[in-house]
Amino acid sequence: MDRSRSKELYDRAAGLMPGGVSSPVRAFSPYPTYIKRGRGSRLYDADGNELIDCCLGFGPLILGHAHPSVVKAVQEQAGDGTLYGAPVEKEILLAETVRRHFPAMEMMRFVSSGTEATMHAVRLARGVTGRKKIVKMEGGFHGAHDSVLVKAGSGATTHSSPDSAGVPEETASNTLTLAYNDIEAAERLLSAHRGEIAAVLVEPVMGNIGPVLPDGGYLQQLRELTRKHGVLLMFDEVITGFRLSMGGAQARFGVQADITTLGKVLGGGLPIGAFGASAEIMRNVSPLGKVYQAGTFSGNPLSMAAGLAALNELERVGHEGLERKGEMVRSQLAEVINAHGLDHQVAGIGSMFQMFMTDRPVRNHRDVMTCDASRFMRLFHALLERGVYVPPSQFETCFLSTAHTDEDVRRIVDAYDDALEAIR
Ligand SMILES: *Cc1c(COP(=O)(O)O)cnc(C)c1O
């Protein structure tokens, strides 16, 4: 595969942006793939290579690239202006759609990224409870702000800085961590810090160390435990919202959070985030309450238009096809692993999947850390060579979109089959 144009672009970019990228998760050795355009399930790189995309912008593009109804909505809105510094009806329409599917979000606020959503949600939890400490899961990723860059997943794990430099100790000391799927540890931690913890943050299905599912009953137990201790339960559904079902993980697992954060799919491919809760909690947000939050681009009409178009389309087509293709890719990858006599794990749910290069069933961050990440990168390059683009890290989740066909799934599985042979 000719990647010379990507190399040229990287050589220019490397002196301009750290790693030649605007977000570290896009960087990989020897140089990243620069993209020219996307259409449906396909990416076309700067060298003209066609790639089946299983990264999908790290999750948002559930309808694939350049879906006609999203493109139309964006074009129409762009012609009418992209920002007014005043509210628009589309914010109300999108908020009504969100609330219909996430009844726990009686009120919400739109922001411009998942990072912002969790940052403001954490401030809200602290403001409402008058407590400083928060609890997050080891390997949980909630964006790139100080309170949550402690044992963080995603690029922080990939590039070996789960506890980022530059986060004051005083801040990090207010963030406690737990092993996911260990309810006894949660019980012990909440008892030991009675009256000190504002919220427990959890990705209901972990997605930023690869997909790791909750054990049966775990989310319900976490719900009961936090309620018992008067601690707010915060579900970070930035990945799972609208992906695992229209009502996200909360609808899928039948557990409601006190505070919910959304992003990614919500924006139809444009920058977005949202945080929401009961009206009682949300009334603490400025201008009604004393918890401050603001943003020039919050609720901008372009993101609202794209989000509305995407969610309308997703409601129309439903999740059945995504579920079926997700099952298909996972079961066929498991067969491929067997055929190769390997002990890797295939994990995922709905349209999320990953091949973990470990012999250990994966229930939390510690299990995932037993993976052979450098072997995974050899797989990544072998897949790229065969026209399949997955996130360039063992510690991320691969996605399918409604644009992926059964034939795409067959080609993805064939590529893994060949790639595993090639890296033998
Ligand atoms: C991606 C992600 C974020 C951060 O969202 P950005 O839009 O990248 O700021 C937060 N939480 C989770 C669970 C995510 O997957």
Coordinates of C-alpha atoms and ligand atoms in Angstrom, one line a residue:
M1 CA 0.0 0.0 0.0
D2 CA 1.4 3.4 -1.0
R3 CA 1.4 5.7 2.0
S4 CA 3.9 8.2 0.7
R5 CA 1.6 11.2 0.7
S6 CA 0.6 10.5 4.4
K7 CA 4.4 10.4 5.1
E8 CA 4.9 13.8 3.4
L9 CA 2.0 15.4 5.3
Y10 CA 3.3 13.9 8.5
D11 CA 6.8 15.4 7.9
R12 CA 5.2 18.8 7.6
A13 CA 2.7 18.3 10.5
A14 CA 5.3 17.0 12.9
G15 CA 6.9 20.4 13.3
L16 CA 3.6 22.1 13.7
M17 CA 1.6 19.8 16.0
P18 CA 2.9 17.4 18.7
G19 CA 3.0 14.0 17.0
G20 CA 1.6 15.7 13.9
V21 CA -1.9 15.5 15.2
S22 CA -4.6 17.5 17.0
S23 CA -5.4 14.6 19.4
P24 CA -2.9 12.0 20.5
V25 CA -5.2 9.0 19.8
R26 CA -4.7 9.6 16.1
A27 CA -0.9 9.3 16.2
F28 CA 0.9 6.0 15.6
S29 CA 4.3 5.0 14.5
P30 CA 5.9 5.6 12.0
Y31 CA 3.3 8.2 10.9
P32 CA -0.5 8.5 11.0
T33 CA -2.8 8.1 8.0
Y34 CA -4.0 11.4 6.7
I35 CA -7.6 11.3 5.4
K36 CA -9.0 13.1 2.5
R37 CA -12.7 12.1 2.6
G38 CA -15.2 9.7 4.0
R39 CA -18.3 8.2 2.6
G40 CA -20.6 5.6 4.2
S41 CA -18.4 2.9 5.7
R42 CA -15.3 4.1 3.8
L43 CA -12.4 6.4 4.4
Y44 CA -10.2 7.6 1.5
D45 CA -6.7 8.5 2.6
A46 CA -4.4 11.2 1.2
D47 CA -2.8 8.5 -1.1
G48 CA -6.2 7.5 -2.5
N49 CA -6.4 4.2 -0.5
E50 CA -9.9 3.0 0.3
L51 CA -10.3 1.8 3.9
I52 CA -13.2 0.2 5.6
D53 CA -13.6 2.4 8.7
C54 CA -14.1 0.7 12.1
C55 CA -12.9 3.7 14.0
L56 CA -15.7 6.1 12.9
G57 CA -14.2 9.1 14.5
F58 CA -13.7 7.1 17.7
G59 CA -17.5 6.5 17.9
P60 CA -19.7 9.4 16.8
L61 CA -20.4 8.3 13.2
I62 CA -23.1 5.7 13.8
L63 CA -24.6 6.4 10.4
G64 CA -21.2 6.3 8.7
H65 CA -19.6 9.2 6.8
A66 CA -21.5 12.0 5.1
H67 CA -24.9 10.6 5.6
P68 CA -27.2 12.5 3.1
S69 CA -29.7 13.7 5.7
V70 CA -27.0 15.0 8.0
V71 CA -25.2 16.7 5.1
K72 CA -28.4 18.3 4.1
A73 CA -29.2 19.5 7.6
V74 CA -25.7 21.0 8.0
Q75 CA -25.8 22.7 4.6
E76 CA -29.2 24.3 5.2
Q77 CA -28.2 25.5 8.6
A78 CA -24.8 26.8 7.4
G79 CA -26.6 29.0 4.9
D80 CA -28.5 30.6 7.7
G81 CA -25.5 31.2 9.9
T82 CA -23.6 29.1 12.3
L83 CA -23.7 31.0 15.6
Y84 CA -25.9 33.7 17.1
G85 CA -24.9 34.1 20.7
A86 CA -28.6 33.6 21.4
P87 CA -30.8 30.5 21.7
V88 CA -32.5 28.6 18.8
E89 CA -35.4 26.3 18.5
K90 CA -33.2 23.4 17.4
E91 CA -31.8 23.2 21.0
I92 CA -35.3 22.6 22.3
L93 CA -36.0 20.0 19.6
L94 CA -32.7 18.2 20.4
A95 CA -33.3 18.4 24.2
E96 CA -36.8 17.0 23.7
T97 CA -35.4 14.1 21.7
V98 CA -32.7 13.4 24.3
R99 CA -35.2 13.5 27.2
R100 CA -37.6 11.2 25.4
H101 CA -34.9 8.6 25.4
F102 CA -33.1 9.5 28.6
P103 CA -36.0 10.2 31.1
A104 CA -33.3 10.7 33.9
M105 CA -32.2 13.8 32.0
E106 CA -35.2 16.0 32.9
M107 CA -33.1 19.1 32.2
M108 CA -29.8 19.3 30.4
R109 CA -27.2 21.7 29.0
F110 CA -25.5 21.3 25.6
V111 CA -21.7 21.9 25.4
S112 CA -19.2 21.3 22.7
S113 CA -17.4 18.1 23.7
G114 CA -17.6 15.1 26.0
T115 CA -14.7 16.6 28.0
E116 CA -16.7 19.7 28.7
A117 CA -19.8 17.7 29.6
T118 CA -18.0 15.6 32.3
M119 CA -16.0 18.6 33.6
H120 CA -19.2 20.6 34.2
A121 CA -21.0 17.5 35.5
V122 CA -18.3 16.9 38.1
R123 CA -18.5 20.6 39.2
L124 CA -22.3 20.2 39.4
A125 CA -22.0 17.1 41.5
R126 CA -19.5 18.9 43.8
G127 CA -21.7 22.0 44.0
V128 CA -24.8 20.1 44.8
T129 CA -23.4 17.9 47.4
G130 CA -20.8 20.3 48.9
R131 CA -18.3 17.4 48.7
K132 CA -14.8 17.4 47.0
K133 CA -14.0 13.8 46.2
I134 CA -15.1 11.9 43.2
V135 CA -14.7 8.2 42.4
K136 CA -13.8 6.9 38.9
M137 CA -12.9 3.5 37.5
E138 CA -9.3 2.5 36.7
G139 CA -9.0 2.8 32.9
G140 CA -12.2 4.9 32.8
F141 CA -11.9 7.9 30.4
H142 CA -14.0 11.0 30.8
G143 CA -12.2 13.4 28.6
A144 CA -9.0 15.4 29.2
H145 CA -9.5 17.6 32.3
D146 CA -7.7 17.6 35.6
S147 CA -10.2 15.8 37.8
V148 CA -10.5 12.7 35.6
L149 CA -6.9 12.3 34.3
V150 CA -6.2 9.8 37.0
K151 CA -5.7 6.2 35.9
A152 CA -7.3 7.3 32.7
G153 CA -7.9 5.1 29.6
S154 CA -7.9 5.9 25.9
G155 CA -4.8 7.8 24.6
A156 CA -3.7 8.4 28.2
T157 CA -3.2 4.7 28.6
T158 CA -2.0 4.1 25.0
H159 CA 0.8 6.8 25.4
S160 CA 1.7 5.8 29.0
S161 CA 0.4 8.9 30.8
P162 CA -2.8 7.6 32.7
D163 CA -1.9 10.1 35.4
S164 CA -1.0 13.2 33.4
A165 CA 1.9 15.5 34.2
G166 CA 0.5 19.0 35.0
V167 CA -2.4 17.9 37.2
P168 CA -1.9 19.3 40.7
E169 CA -1.5 16.7 43.4
E170 CA -4.2 18.5 45.3
T171 CA -6.6 17.9 42.5
A172 CA -5.6 14.3 41.8
S173 CA -5.9 13.5 45.6
N174 CA -9.6 14.3 45.3
T175 CA -10.1 11.6 42.6
L176 CA -10.3 8.1 44.0
T177 CA -10.3 5.0 41.8
L178 CA -11.9 1.6 41.8
A179 CA -11.6 -1.6 39.8
Y180 CA -14.7 -1.9 37.5
N181 CA -16.9 -4.9 38.2
D182 CA -15.8 -5.1 41.9
I183 CA -18.8 -4.1 43.9
E184 CA -17.1 -5.1 47.3
A185 CA -14.3 -2.7 46.6
A186 CA -16.9 0.0 45.9
E187 CA -18.7 -0.8 49.1
R188 CA -15.4 -0.5 51.1
L189 CA -14.4 2.8 49.4
L190 CA -17.7 4.4 50.0
S191 CA -17.8 3.3 53.6
A192 CA -14.2 4.5 54.2
H193 CA -15.0 8.0 52.8
R194 CA -18.5 8.5 54.2
G195 CA -19.7 12.0 53.7
E196 CA -16.8 13.0 51.4
I197 CA -17.7 11.7 48.0
A198 CA -19.8 13.8 45.6
A199 CA -20.2 11.2 42.8
V200 CA -19.2 7.9 41.3
L201 CA -18.3 8.3 37.6
V202 CA -18.6 5.2 35.4
E203 CA -18.8 4.4 31.8
P204 CA -21.6 1.9 32.1
V205 CA -19.9 -0.2 29.5
M206 CA -16.3 0.7 29.5
G207 CA -15.2 1.9 26.1
N208 CA -11.8 3.5 26.5
I209 CA -9.7 0.4 27.3
G210 CA -11.6 -1.5 24.6
P211 CA -15.1 -2.6 25.4
V212 CA -15.5 -4.1 28.8
L213 CA -19.0 -5.2 29.9
P214 CA -20.6 -4.9 33.3
D215 CA -21.1 -8.3 35.1
G216 CA -24.7 -9.2 35.5
G217 CA -26.2 -7.0 38.2
Y218 CA -23.1 -4.8 38.7
L219 CA -24.7 -1.5 37.5
Q220 CA -27.8 -2.2 39.6
Q221 CA -25.6 -2.9 42.7
L222 CA -23.7 0.3 42.0
R223 CA -27.0 2.2 41.8
E224 CA -28.2 0.8 45.2
L225 CA -24.8 1.4 46.8
T226 CA -24.5 5.0 45.8
R227 CA -28.1 5.7 46.8
K228 CA -27.5 4.1 50.2
H229 CA -24.5 6.4 50.7
G230 CA -26.1 9.5 49.3
V231 CA -23.5 9.7 46.6
L232 CA -24.5 10.8 43.1
L233 CA -24.2 8.1 40.3
M234 CA -22.9 9.6 37.1
F235 CA -23.1 7.6 33.9
D236 CA -20.7 8.8 31.3
E237 CA -22.6 7.7 28.2
V238 CA -20.5 9.7 25.7
I239 CA -19.9 6.5 23.8
T240 CA -22.9 4.3 24.8
G241 CA -25.5 7.0 24.5
F242 CA -27.6 6.3 21.3
R243 CA -25.1 3.6 20.4
L244 CA -26.3 0.7 22.7
S245 CA -29.9 1.8 22.2
M246 CA -31.6 5.1 21.7
G247 CA -31.7 5.3 25.5
G248 CA -28.1 4.2 25.8
A249 CA -26.9 1.9 28.5
Q250 CA -29.5 3.1 30.9
A251 CA -32.3 1.8 28.8
R252 CA -30.4 -1.3 27.8
F253 CA -29.5 -2.3 31.4
G254 CA -32.6 -0.8 33.1
V255 CA -30.6 1.4 35.5
Q256 CA -31.0 5.2 35.8
A257 CA -28.2 7.5 36.7
D258 CA -28.4 10.8 38.7
I259 CA -26.3 12.7 36.3
T260 CA -25.8 11.6 32.6
T261 CA -23.2 12.9 30.1
L262 CA -23.5 12.5 26.4
G263 CA -21.5 13.4 23.3
K264 CA -20.2 11.6 20.2
V265 CA -23.3 10.1 18.5
L266 CA -25.4 13.0 19.8
G267 CA -23.8 15.5 17.5
G268 CA -24.2 13.5 14.2
G269 CA -20.4 14.0 13.6
L270 CA -20.2 17.6 14.7
P271 CA -18.6 18.7 18.0
I272 CA -21.0 18.2 21.0
G273 CA -21.5 17.2 24.5
A274 CA -24.4 17.4 27.0
F275 CA -24.9 16.8 30.7
G276 CA -28.3 16.4 32.3
A277 CA -30.0 15.3 35.5
S278 CA -33.3 15.7 37.4
A279 CA -34.7 19.2 37.3
E280 CA -33.9 19.5 41.0
I281 CA -30.2 18.9 40.4
M282 CA -30.0 20.9 37.2
R283 CA -31.6 24.0 38.8
N284 CA -28.2 24.4 40.5
V285 CA -26.7 25.4 37.2
S286 CA -26.2 29.1 36.3
P287 CA -28.3 31.3 35.8
L288 CA -30.8 29.4 38.0
G289 CA -28.2 28.3 40.5
K290 CA -24.6 28.9 41.7
V291 CA -22.7 26.3 39.7
Y292 CA -21.2 28.1 36.8
Q293 CA -20.9 26.8 33.3
A294 CA -20.7 28.6 29.9
G295 CA -19.5 28.2 26.4
T296 CA -19.4 30.3 23.2
F297 CA -20.2 27.4 21.0
S298 CA -22.5 25.6 23.4
G299 CA -25.8 24.5 21.6
N300 CA -24.5 26.0 18.4
P301 CA -27.1 25.6 15.6
L302 CA -24.8 23.6 13.3
S303 CA -24.2 20.9 15.9
M304 CA -27.9 20.9 16.9
A305 CA -28.9 20.5 13.2
A306 CA -26.5 17.6 12.7
G307 CA -27.5 15.9 15.9
L308 CA -31.2 16.2 15.2
A309 CA -30.8 14.9 11.7
A310 CA -28.7 12.0 12.9
L311 CA -31.0 11.0 15.8
N312 CA -34.1 11.2 13.6
E313 CA -32.4 8.9 11.1
L314 CA -31.3 6.5 13.8
E315 CA -34.8 6.4 15.3
R316 CA -36.1 5.6 11.8
V317 CA -33.7 2.8 10.9
G318 CA -33.4 1.4 14.5
H319 CA -30.6 -0.6 16.1
E320 CA -31.5 -4.1 14.9
G321 CA -29.1 -4.0 11.9
L322 CA -26.3 -2.6 14.1
E323 CA -26.9 -5.4 16.7
R324 CA -27.0 -8.1 14.1
K325 CA -23.8 -7.0 12.4
G326 CA -22.1 -6.5 15.8
E327 CA -23.0 -10.1 16.7
M328 CA -21.8 -11.3 13.3
V329 CA -18.4 -9.6 13.5
R330 CA -17.8 -10.9 17.1
S331 CA -18.8 -14.5 16.4
Q332 CA -16.8 -14.6 13.2
L333 CA -13.7 -13.1 14.8
A334 CA -14.0 -15.7 17.5
E335 CA -14.1 -18.4 14.9
V336 CA -11.0 -16.9 13.2
I337 CA -9.1 -16.9 16.5
N338 CA -10.0 -20.6 17.0
A339 CA -9.0 -21.5 13.5
H340 CA -5.6 -19.9 14.2
G341 CA -5.3 -21.7 17.5
L342 CA -4.9 -18.4 19.4
D343 CA -6.1 -17.6 22.9
H344 CA -7.1 -14.0 22.2
Q345 CA -10.5 -12.6 23.5
V346 CA -13.2 -11.1 21.4
A347 CA -15.3 -8.7 23.4
G348 CA -18.0 -6.1 22.8
I349 CA -21.7 -5.4 22.8
G350 CA -24.1 -4.0 20.2
S351 CA -22.0 -2.4 17.5
M352 CA -18.8 -2.2 19.7
F353 CA -16.0 -4.8 19.4
Q354 CA -12.4 -5.4 20.1
M355 CA -9.9 -8.3 19.9
F356 CA -7.9 -8.4 23.1
M357 CA -4.5 -10.0 22.8
T358 CA -4.6 -11.8 26.2
D359 CA -5.6 -15.3 27.3
R360 CA -7.6 -13.7 30.2
P361 CA -11.3 -13.0 30.0
V362 CA -11.5 -9.2 30.3
R363 CA -13.6 -7.8 33.2
N364 CA -11.6 -4.7 34.1
H365 CA -8.5 -2.6 33.5
R366 CA -6.1 -5.0 35.2
D367 CA -7.2 -7.8 32.8
V368 CA -6.8 -5.5 29.8
M369 CA -3.3 -4.5 30.9
T370 CA -2.2 -8.2 30.4
C371 CA -2.7 -7.6 26.6
D372 CA 0.2 -7.7 24.3
A373 CA -0.2 -4.1 23.0
S374 CA 2.8 -4.2 20.7
R375 CA 1.5 -7.4 19.0
F376 CA -1.8 -5.5 18.7
M377 CA 0.0 -2.7 16.8
R378 CA 1.4 -5.3 14.4
L379 CA -2.2 -6.5 13.8
F380 CA -3.2 -2.9 13.3
H381 CA -0.6 -2.3 10.6
A382 CA -1.5 -5.6 8.9
L383 CA -5.2 -4.6 8.9
L384 CA -4.4 -1.2 7.5
E385 CA -2.3 -2.9 4.8
R386 CA -5.5 -4.9 4.0
G387 CA -7.7 -1.9 3.8
V388 CA -9.3 -2.0 7.3
Y389 CA -8.9 1.0 9.6
V390 CA -9.4 0.3 13.3
P391 CA -8.4 2.6 16.1
P392 CA -4.6 2.5 16.4
S393 CA -4.5 1.1 20.0
Q394 CA -5.4 -2.1 21.9
F395 CA -7.1 0.2 24.4
E396 CA -9.8 1.6 22.2
T397 CA -13.1 0.2 20.8
C398 CA -13.9 -0.7 17.2
F399 CA -17.3 0.4 15.9
L400 CA -19.7 -0.5 13.1
S401 CA -22.2 1.9 11.5
T402 CA -25.6 1.5 9.8
A403 CA -23.6 2.1 6.6
H404 CA -21.6 -1.1 7.0
T405 CA -23.0 -3.9 4.9
D406 CA -22.8 -7.7 5.5
E407 CA -20.2 -7.7 2.7
D408 CA -18.2 -5.1 4.7
V409 CA -18.3 -7.4 7.8
R410 CA -17.1 -10.3 5.7
R411 CA -14.2 -8.2 4.4
I412 CA -13.3 -7.0 7.9
V413 CA -13.3 -10.6 9.1
D414 CA -11.2 -11.8 6.1
A415 CA -8.7 -9.0 6.8
Y416 CA -8.3 -10.1 10.4
D417 CA -7.9 -13.7 9.3
D418 CA -5.1 -12.7 6.8
A419 CA -3.6 -10.2 9.2
L420 CA -3.3 -12.8 12.0
E421 CA -1.6 -15.1 9.5
A422 CA 0.8 -12.3 8.5
I423 CA 1.9 -11.5 12.0
R424 CA 2.3 -15.0 13.1
Ligands
LIG1 C1 -14.7 10.4 24.0 C2 -15.1 10.4 25.4 C3 -15.1 11.5 26.2 C4 -14.5 12.9 25.8 O1 -15.3 13.4 24.7 P1 -14.6 14.5 23.8 O2 -15.7 14.9 22.9 O3 -13.4 13.8 23.1 O4 -14.1 15.6 24.6 C5 -15.6 11.5 27.5 N1 -16.1 10.3 28.0 C6 -16.1 9.2 27.3 C7 -16.7 8.0 27.8 C8 -15.6 9.2 26.0 O5 -15.6 8.0 25.3

